[in-house]
Short mmCIF file of C-alpha atoms in Angstrom, two decimals:
data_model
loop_
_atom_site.label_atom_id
_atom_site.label_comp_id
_atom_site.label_asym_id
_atom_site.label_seq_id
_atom_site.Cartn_x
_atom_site.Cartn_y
_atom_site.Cartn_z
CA UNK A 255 -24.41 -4.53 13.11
CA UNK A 256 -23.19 -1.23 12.22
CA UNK A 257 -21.41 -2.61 8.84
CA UNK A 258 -24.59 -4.71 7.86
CA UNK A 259 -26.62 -1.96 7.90
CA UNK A 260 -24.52 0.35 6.06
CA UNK A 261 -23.86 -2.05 3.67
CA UNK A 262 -27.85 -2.87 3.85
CA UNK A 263 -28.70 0.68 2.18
CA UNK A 264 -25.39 1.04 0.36
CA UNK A 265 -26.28 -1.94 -1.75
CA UNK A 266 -29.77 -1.37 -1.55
CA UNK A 267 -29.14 1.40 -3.92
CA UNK A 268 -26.08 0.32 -6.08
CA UNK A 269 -28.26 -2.88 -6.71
CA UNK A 270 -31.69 -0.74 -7.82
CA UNK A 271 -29.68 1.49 -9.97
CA UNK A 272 -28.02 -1.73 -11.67
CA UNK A 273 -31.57 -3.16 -12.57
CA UNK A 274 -32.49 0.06 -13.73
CA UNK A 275 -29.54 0.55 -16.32
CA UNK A 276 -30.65 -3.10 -17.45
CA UNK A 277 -34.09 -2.58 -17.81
CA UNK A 278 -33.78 0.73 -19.49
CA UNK A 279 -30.86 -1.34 -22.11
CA UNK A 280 -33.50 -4.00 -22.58
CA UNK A 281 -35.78 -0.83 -23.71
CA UNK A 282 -33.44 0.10 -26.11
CA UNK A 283 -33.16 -2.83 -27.78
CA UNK A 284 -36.98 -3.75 -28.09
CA UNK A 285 -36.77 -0.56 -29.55
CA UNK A 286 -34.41 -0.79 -31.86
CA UNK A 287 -34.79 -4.67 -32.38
CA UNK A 288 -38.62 -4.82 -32.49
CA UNK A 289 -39.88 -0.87 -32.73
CA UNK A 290 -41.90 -0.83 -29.56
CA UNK A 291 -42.04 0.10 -26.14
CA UNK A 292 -42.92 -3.11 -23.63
CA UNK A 293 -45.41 -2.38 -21.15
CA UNK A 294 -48.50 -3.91 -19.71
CA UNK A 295 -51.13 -3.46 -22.57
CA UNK A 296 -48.56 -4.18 -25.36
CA UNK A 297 -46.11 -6.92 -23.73
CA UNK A 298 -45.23 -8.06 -27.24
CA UNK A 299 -44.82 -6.91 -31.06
CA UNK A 300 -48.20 -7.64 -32.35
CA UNK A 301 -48.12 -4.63 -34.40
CA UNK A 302 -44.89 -5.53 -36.44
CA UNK A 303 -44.74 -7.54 -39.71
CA UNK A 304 -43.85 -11.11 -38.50
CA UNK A 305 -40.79 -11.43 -40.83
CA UNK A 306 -39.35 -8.48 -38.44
CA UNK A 307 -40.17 -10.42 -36.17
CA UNK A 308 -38.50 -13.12 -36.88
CA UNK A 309 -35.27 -11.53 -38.01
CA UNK A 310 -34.81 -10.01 -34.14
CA UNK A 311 -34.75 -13.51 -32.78
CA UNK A 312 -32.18 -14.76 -35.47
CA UNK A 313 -29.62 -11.70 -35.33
CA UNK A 314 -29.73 -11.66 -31.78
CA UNK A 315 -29.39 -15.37 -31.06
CA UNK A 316 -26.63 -14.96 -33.44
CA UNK A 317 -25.26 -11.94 -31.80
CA UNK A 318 -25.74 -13.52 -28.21
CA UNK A 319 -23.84 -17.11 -29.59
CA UNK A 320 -20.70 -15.28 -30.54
CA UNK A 321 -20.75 -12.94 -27.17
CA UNK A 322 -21.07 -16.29 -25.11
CA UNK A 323 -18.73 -18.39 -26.94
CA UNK A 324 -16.16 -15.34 -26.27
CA UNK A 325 -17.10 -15.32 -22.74
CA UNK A 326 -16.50 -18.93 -22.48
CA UNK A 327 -13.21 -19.24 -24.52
CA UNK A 328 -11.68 -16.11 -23.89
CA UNK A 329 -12.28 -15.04 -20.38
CA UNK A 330 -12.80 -15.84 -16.72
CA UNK A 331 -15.55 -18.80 -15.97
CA UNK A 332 -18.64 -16.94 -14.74
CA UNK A 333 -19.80 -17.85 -11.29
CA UNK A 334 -23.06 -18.35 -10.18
CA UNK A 335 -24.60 -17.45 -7.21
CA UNK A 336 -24.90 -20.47 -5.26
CA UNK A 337 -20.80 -20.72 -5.45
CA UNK A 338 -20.84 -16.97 -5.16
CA UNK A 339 -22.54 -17.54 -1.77
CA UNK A 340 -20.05 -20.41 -1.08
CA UNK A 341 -17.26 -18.05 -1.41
CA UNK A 342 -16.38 -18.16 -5.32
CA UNK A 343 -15.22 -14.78 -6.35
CA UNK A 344 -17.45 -13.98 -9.80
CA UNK A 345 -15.01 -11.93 -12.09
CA UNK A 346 -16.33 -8.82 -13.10
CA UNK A 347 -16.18 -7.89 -16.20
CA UNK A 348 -17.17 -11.62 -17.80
CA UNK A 349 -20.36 -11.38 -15.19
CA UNK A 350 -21.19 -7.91 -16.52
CA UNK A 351 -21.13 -8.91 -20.13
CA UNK A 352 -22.71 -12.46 -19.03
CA UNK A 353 -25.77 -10.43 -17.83
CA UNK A 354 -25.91 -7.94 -20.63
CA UNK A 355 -26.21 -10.94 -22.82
CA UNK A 356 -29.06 -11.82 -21.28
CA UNK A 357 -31.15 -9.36 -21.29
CA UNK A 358 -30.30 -8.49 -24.74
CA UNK A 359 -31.21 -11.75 -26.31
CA UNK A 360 -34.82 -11.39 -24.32
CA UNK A 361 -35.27 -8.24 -25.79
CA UNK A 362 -34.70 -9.24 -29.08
CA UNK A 363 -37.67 -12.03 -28.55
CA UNK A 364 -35.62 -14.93 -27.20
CA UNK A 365 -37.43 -17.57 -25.15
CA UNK A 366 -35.90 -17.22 -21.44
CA UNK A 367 -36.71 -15.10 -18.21
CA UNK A 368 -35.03 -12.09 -17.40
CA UNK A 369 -35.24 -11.83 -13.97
CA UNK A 370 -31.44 -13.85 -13.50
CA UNK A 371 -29.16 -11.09 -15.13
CA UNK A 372 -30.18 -8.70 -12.30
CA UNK A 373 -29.86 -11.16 -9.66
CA UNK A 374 -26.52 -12.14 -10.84
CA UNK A 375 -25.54 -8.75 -10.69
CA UNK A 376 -26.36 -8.13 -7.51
CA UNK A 377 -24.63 -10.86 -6.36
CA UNK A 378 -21.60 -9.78 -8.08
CA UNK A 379 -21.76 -5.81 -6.55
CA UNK A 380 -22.43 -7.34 -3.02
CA UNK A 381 -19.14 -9.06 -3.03
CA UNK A 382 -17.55 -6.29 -4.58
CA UNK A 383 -18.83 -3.98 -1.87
CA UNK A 384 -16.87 -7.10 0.44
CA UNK A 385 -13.84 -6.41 -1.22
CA UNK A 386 -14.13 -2.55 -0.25
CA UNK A 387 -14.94 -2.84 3.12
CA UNK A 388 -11.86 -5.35 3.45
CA UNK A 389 -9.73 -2.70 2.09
CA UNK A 390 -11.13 0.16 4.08
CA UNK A 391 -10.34 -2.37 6.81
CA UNK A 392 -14.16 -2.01 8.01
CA UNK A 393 -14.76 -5.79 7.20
CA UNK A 394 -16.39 -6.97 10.75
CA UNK A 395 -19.00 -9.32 8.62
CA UNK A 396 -19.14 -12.51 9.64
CA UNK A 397 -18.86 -15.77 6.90
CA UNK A 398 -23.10 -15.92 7.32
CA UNK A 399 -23.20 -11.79 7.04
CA UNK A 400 -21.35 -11.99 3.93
CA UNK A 401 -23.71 -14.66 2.75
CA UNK A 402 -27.00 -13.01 3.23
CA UNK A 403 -24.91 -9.71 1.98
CA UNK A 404 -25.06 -11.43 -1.54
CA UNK A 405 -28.51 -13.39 -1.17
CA UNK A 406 -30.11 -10.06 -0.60
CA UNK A 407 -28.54 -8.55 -3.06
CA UNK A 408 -29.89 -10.94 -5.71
CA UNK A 409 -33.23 -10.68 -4.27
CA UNK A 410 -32.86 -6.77 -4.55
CA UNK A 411 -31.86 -6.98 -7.79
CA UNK A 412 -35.44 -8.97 -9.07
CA UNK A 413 -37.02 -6.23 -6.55
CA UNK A 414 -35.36 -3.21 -8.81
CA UNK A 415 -36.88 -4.75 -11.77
CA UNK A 416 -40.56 -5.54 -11.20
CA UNK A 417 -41.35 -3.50 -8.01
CA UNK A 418 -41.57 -6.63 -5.82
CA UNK A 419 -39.58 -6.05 -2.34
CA UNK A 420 -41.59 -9.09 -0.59
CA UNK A 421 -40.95 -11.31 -3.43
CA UNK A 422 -37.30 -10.35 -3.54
CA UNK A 423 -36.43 -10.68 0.04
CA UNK A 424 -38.66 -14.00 0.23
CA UNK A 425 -36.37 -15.03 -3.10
CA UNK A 426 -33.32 -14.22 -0.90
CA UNK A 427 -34.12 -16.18 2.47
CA UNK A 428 -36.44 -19.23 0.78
CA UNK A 429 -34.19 -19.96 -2.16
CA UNK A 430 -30.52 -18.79 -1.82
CA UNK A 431 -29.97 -18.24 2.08
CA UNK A 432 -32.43 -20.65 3.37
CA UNK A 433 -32.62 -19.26 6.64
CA UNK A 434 -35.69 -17.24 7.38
CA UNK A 435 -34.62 -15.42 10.85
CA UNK A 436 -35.33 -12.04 11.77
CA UNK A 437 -31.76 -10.71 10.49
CA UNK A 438 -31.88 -12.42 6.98
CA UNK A 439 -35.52 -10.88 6.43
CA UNK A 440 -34.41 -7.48 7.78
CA UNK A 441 -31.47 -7.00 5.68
CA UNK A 442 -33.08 -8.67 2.55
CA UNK A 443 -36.49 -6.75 2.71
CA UNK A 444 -34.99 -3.34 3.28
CA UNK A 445 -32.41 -4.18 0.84
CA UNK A 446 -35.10 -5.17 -1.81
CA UNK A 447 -37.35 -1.91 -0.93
CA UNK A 448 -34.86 0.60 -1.49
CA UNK A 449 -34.04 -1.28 -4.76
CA UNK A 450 -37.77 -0.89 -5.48
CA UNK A 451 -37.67 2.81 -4.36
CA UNK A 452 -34.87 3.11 -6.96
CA UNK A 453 -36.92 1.50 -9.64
CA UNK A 454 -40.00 2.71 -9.27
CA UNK A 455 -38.34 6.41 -9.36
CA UNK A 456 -37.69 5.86 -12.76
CA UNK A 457 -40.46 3.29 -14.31
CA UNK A 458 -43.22 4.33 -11.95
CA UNK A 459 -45.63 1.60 -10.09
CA UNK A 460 -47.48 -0.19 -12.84
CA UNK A 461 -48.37 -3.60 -12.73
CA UNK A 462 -46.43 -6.19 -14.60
CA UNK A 463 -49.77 -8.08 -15.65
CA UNK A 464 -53.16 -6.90 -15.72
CA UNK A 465 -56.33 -8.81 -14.02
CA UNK A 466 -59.28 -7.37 -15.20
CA UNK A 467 -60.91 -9.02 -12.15
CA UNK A 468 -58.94 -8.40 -9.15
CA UNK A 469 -61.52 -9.60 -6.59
CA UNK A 470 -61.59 -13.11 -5.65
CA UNK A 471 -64.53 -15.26 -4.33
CA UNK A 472 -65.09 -18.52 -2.63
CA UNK A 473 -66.54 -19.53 -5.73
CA UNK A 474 -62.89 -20.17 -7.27
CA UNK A 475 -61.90 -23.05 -4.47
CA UNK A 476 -63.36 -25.98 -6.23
CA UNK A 477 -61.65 -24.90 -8.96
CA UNK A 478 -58.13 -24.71 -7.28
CA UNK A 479 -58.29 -28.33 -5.43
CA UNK A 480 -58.88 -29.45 -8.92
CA UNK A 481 -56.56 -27.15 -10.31
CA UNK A 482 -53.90 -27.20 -7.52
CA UNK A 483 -52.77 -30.71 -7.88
CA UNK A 484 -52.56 -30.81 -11.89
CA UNK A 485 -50.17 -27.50 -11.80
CA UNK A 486 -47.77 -28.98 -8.83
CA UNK A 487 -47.45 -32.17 -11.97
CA UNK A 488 -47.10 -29.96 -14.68
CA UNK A 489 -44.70 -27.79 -12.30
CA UNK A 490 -42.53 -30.59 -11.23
CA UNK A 491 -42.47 -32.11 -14.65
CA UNK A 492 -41.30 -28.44 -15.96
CA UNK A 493 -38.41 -28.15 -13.48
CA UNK A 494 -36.72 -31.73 -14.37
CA UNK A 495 -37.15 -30.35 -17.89
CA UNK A 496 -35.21 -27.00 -16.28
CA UNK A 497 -32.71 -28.68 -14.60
CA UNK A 498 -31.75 -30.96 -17.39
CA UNK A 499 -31.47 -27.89 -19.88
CA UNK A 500 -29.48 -26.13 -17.93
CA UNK A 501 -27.45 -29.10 -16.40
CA UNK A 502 -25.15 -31.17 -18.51
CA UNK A 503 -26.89 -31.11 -21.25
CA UNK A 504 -26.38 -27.48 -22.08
CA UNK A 505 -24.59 -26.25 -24.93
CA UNK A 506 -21.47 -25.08 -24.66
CA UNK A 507 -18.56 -22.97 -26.26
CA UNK A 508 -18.32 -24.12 -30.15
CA UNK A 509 -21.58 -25.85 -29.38
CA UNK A 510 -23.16 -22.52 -28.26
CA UNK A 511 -22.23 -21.42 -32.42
CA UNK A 512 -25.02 -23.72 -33.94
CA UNK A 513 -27.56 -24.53 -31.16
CA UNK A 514 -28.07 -21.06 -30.13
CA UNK A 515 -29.26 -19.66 -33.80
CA UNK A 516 -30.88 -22.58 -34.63
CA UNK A 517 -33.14 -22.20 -31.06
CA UNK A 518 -33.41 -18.31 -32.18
CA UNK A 519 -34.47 -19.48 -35.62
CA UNK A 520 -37.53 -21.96 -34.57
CA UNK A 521 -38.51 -18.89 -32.34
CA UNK A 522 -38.71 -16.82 -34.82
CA UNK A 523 -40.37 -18.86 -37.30
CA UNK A 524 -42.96 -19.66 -34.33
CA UNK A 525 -43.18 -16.00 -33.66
CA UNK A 526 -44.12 -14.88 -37.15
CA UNK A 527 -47.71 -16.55 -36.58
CA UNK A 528 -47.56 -16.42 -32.67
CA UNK A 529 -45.29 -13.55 -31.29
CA UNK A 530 -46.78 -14.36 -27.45
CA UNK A 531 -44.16 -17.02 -27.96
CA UNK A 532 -41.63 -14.60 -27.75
CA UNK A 533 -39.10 -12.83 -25.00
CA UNK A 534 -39.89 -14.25 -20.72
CA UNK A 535 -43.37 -15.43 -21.29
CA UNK A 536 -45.12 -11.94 -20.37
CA UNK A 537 -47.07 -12.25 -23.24
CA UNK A 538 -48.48 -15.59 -23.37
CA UNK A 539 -49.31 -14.66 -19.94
CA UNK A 540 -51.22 -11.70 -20.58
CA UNK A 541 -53.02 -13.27 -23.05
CA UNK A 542 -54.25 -16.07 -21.39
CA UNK A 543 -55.24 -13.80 -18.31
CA UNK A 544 -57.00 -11.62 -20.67
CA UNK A 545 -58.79 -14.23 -23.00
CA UNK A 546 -62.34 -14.11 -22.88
CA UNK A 547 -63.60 -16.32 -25.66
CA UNK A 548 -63.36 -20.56 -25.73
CA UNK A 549 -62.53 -19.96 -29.39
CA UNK A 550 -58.71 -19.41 -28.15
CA UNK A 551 -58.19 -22.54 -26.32
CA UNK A 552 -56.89 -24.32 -28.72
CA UNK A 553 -54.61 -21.30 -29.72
CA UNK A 554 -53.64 -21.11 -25.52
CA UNK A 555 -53.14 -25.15 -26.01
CA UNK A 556 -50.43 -24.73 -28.64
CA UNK A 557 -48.74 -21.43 -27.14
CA UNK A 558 -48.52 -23.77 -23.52
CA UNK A 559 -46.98 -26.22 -25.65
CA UNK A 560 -44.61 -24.52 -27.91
CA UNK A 561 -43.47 -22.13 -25.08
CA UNK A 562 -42.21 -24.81 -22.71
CA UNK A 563 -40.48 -26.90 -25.49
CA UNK A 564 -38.58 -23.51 -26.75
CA UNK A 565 -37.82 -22.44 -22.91
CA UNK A 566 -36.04 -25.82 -22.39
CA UNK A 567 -34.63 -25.78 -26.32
CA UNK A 568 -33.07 -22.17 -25.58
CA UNK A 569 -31.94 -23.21 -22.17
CA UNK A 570 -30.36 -26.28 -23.52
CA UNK A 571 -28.84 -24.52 -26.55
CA UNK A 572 -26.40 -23.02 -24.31
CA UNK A 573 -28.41 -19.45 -23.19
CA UNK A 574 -28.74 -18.21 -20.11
CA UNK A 575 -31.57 -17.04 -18.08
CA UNK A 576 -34.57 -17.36 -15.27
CA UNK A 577 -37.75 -19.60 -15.60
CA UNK A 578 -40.01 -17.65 -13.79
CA UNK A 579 -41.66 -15.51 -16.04
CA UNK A 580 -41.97 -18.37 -18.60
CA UNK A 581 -43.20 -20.71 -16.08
CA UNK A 582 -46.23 -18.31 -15.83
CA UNK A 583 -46.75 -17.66 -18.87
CA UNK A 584 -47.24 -21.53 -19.41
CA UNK A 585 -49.18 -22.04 -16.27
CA UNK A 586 -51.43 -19.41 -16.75
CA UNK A 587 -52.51 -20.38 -20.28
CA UNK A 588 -53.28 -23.87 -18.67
CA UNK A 589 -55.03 -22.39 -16.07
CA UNK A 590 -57.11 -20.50 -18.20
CA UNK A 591 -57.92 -23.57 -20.42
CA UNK A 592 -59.16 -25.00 -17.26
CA UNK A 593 -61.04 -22.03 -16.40
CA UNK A 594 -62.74 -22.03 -20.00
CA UNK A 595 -63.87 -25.26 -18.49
CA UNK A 596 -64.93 -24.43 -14.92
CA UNK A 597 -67.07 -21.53 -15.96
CA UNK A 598 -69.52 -23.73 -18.18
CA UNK A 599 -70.34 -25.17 -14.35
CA UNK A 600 -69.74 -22.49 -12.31
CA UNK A 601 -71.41 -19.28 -14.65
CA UNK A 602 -69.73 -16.26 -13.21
CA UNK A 603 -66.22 -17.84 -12.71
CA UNK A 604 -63.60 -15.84 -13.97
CA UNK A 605 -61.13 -16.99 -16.62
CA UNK A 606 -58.56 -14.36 -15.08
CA UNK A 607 -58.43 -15.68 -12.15
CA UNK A 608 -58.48 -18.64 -13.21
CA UNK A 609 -55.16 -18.09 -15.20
CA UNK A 610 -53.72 -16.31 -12.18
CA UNK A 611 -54.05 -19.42 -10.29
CA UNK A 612 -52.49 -21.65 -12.64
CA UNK A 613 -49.70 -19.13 -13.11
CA UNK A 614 -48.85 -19.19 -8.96
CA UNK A 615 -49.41 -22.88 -8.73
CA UNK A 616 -47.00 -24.22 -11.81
CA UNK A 617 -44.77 -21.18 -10.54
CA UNK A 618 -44.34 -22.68 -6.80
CA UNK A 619 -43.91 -25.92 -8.16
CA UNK A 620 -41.50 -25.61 -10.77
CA UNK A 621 -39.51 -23.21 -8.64
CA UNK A 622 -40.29 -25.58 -5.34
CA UNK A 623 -40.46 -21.92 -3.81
CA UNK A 624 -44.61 -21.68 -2.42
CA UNK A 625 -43.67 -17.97 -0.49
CA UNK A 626 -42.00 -16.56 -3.11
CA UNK A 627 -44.47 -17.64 -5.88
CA UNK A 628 -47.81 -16.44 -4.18
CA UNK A 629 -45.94 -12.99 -3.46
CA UNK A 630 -44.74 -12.58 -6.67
CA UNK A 631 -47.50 -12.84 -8.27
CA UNK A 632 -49.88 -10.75 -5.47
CA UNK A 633 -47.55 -7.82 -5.94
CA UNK A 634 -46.46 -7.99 -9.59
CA UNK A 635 -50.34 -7.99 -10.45
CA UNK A 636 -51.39 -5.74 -7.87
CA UNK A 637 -54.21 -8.12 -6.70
CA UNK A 638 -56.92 -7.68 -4.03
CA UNK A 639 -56.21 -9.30 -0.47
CA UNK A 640 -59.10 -11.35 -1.51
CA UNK A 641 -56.35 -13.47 -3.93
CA UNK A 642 -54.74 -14.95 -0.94
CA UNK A 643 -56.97 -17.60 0.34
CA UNK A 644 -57.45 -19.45 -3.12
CA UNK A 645 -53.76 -18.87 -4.75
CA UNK A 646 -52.07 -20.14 -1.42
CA UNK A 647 -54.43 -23.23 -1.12
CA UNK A 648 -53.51 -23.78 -5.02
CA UNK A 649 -49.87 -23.69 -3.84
CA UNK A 650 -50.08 -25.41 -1.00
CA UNK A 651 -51.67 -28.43 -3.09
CA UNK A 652 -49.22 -28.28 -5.91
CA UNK A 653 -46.11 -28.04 -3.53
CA UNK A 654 -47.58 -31.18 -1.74
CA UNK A 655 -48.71 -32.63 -5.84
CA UNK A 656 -45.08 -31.77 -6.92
CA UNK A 657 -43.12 -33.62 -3.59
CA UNK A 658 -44.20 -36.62 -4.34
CA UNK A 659 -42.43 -36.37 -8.03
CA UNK A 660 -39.79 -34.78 -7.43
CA UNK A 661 -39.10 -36.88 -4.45
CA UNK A 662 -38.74 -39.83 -6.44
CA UNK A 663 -35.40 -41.86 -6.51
#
């Protein structure tokens, strides 16, 4: 017990300073890319001419092509961390530039999620920290120790970046360990809070949306049974549309060349009259939880629309990257286009919260992760306790909605 522990706070803080030194590189190249600094009231270039715009996507879906097709051709396969987990050794230094990629074409306005490259790297220092201890000849980790070693560490590493240590330990034990026992949630939540201490020492503790309406009333649960079931379709729907992307049908070395810039290229073209459409979906998100006028549902309509088929366009033109934050980006707008509707019956409803639950309700279902969705989103927006009741009966009816699909022979 003596290792895991050590090797509980070791990587605890290897792993937050990792998803620092990739958050503060996805800084820089917003910066340089795009001219602006992301944060919750700007989470996209609005202020930019679109052509600028535009040209980010392009050069660094170009860039990002070239860097993968090296990757691909010229070095080590990357491992991922399912087989990492299984006992796979990832190489270094292609997993290190695999994950830099990543970020880099997100901050330049490409269509993905963020949130794998630090996961990924996590994974990859927990089983270098493995390799240590082995030579220090301190290895007394069992075959499960080691595997909840480099769950938590991926969970830790999505803890780092948005300040979410429930969400990353209930990523580790729900959707890479799947074994929720007092050990795996020890070493994963104290592993993903002193990543968080770590991150938060350096960007602070903001929240990564803003609800203007963080209080939550009994007044929202006809909305959600409604609501609840539509989101777990939508949801299952949008992880086939995942899995196929990112499956077989993914680009790959020369293909990588030509898909990848032309995916970058209808992004950008999209993003010169919409830039919501562009980078993990913050955006769109924040603008749907913020919209306060039915003149923008059709404008919410189209950016639900376009932002899935580019997510699954970029994923299947051989990128790499999460579907978190886009999946509530695009559940969010559809919640608030439902809540647009609600609030004609129900004066007083809020089109926030509305939004919110759509965002948590796609998000379980597409991710077929309810924990992990419902605490992501409670911490990341820093809502009231009040949230709880009418998000977890929206994923508990999407989860069931989505089963039945998904389920399907």
């Amino acid at each position: 017990m003596g290792v895991l522990a050590l090797s509980t706070v070791i990587l605890g803080i290897v792993v937050g300073l990792s998803s620092v030194l990739l958050s503060l590189f996805l800084e820089l190249v917003e910066h340089f890319f795009l001219g602006f600094e992301e944060n919750t009231l700007m989470p996209v270039s609005t202020h930019i001419a679109g052509g600028q715009r535009f040209l980010s996507v392009l050069i660094g879906g170009i860039i990002a092509a070239i860097v993968w097709f090296i990757v691909q051709t010229k070095m080590k396969p990357t491992v991922g961390i399912n087989k990492a987990m299984d006992g796979d050794e990832m190489p270094f230094w292609p997993s290190v530039v695999h994950a830099v990629t990543q970020v880099f074409y997100v901050a330049t306005g490409g269509s993905v999620g963020r949130e794998l490259a630090p996961r990924e790297l996590g994974a990859l220092l927990a089983q270098r920290w493995e390799k240590l201890l082995r030579r220090w000849h301190m290895d007394s980790l069992t075959a499960d120790d080691r595997r909840l070693l480099i769950a938590a560490a991926a969970g830790a590493g999505f803890a780092g970046i948005y300040i979410a240590p429930i969400t990353g330990m209930l990523f580790a034990v729900e959707i890479l360990h799947k074994n929720v026992s007092k050990r795996s949630v020890a070493v994963s939540l104290t592993m993903s809070t002193i990543a968080m201490w770590v991150g938060m020492s350096v960007h602070g503790f903001h929240p990564y949306y803003f609800v203007p309406d963080k209080h939550f009333t009994l007044g929202m649960i006809p909305f959600v049974i409604v609501v609840g079931p539509l989101m777990g379709v939508a949801g299952a729907y949008f992880r086939k549309a995942f899995q196929w992307a990112g499956g077989k049908a993914k680009a790959k070395q020369v293909q990588v060349l030509w898909q990848l810039p032309l995916a970058a290229a209808v992004t950008g073209v999209v993003a010169i009259f919409f830039p919501q459409i562009m980078g993990n979906g913050r955006g769109l998100a924040e603008f749907a939880i913020n919209s306060t006028s039915t003149k923008v549902i059709g404008v919410l309509l189209i950016g639900m629309l376009l932002k899935a088929a580019i997510t699954v366009f970029t994923l299947k033109a051989g990128t790499y990257g999460g579907t978190l934050a886009p999946s509530i980006g695009i559940g969010g707008s559809f919640g608030a286009i439902l809540g647009f509707g609600y609030i004609m019956m129900v004066p007083g409803a809020s089109v926030a919260q509305a939004a919110v639950i759509g965002a948590t309700a796609l998000l379980a279902a597409s991710q077929q992760a309810p924990l992990m969705a419902l605490f992501m989103m409670f911490e990341v927006s820093h809502l009231d306790y009040t949230a709880l009741m009418p998000m977890g009966l929206a994923v508990s009816l999407a989860i069931l909605t989505s089963k039945m699909i998904l389920d399907k022979k």
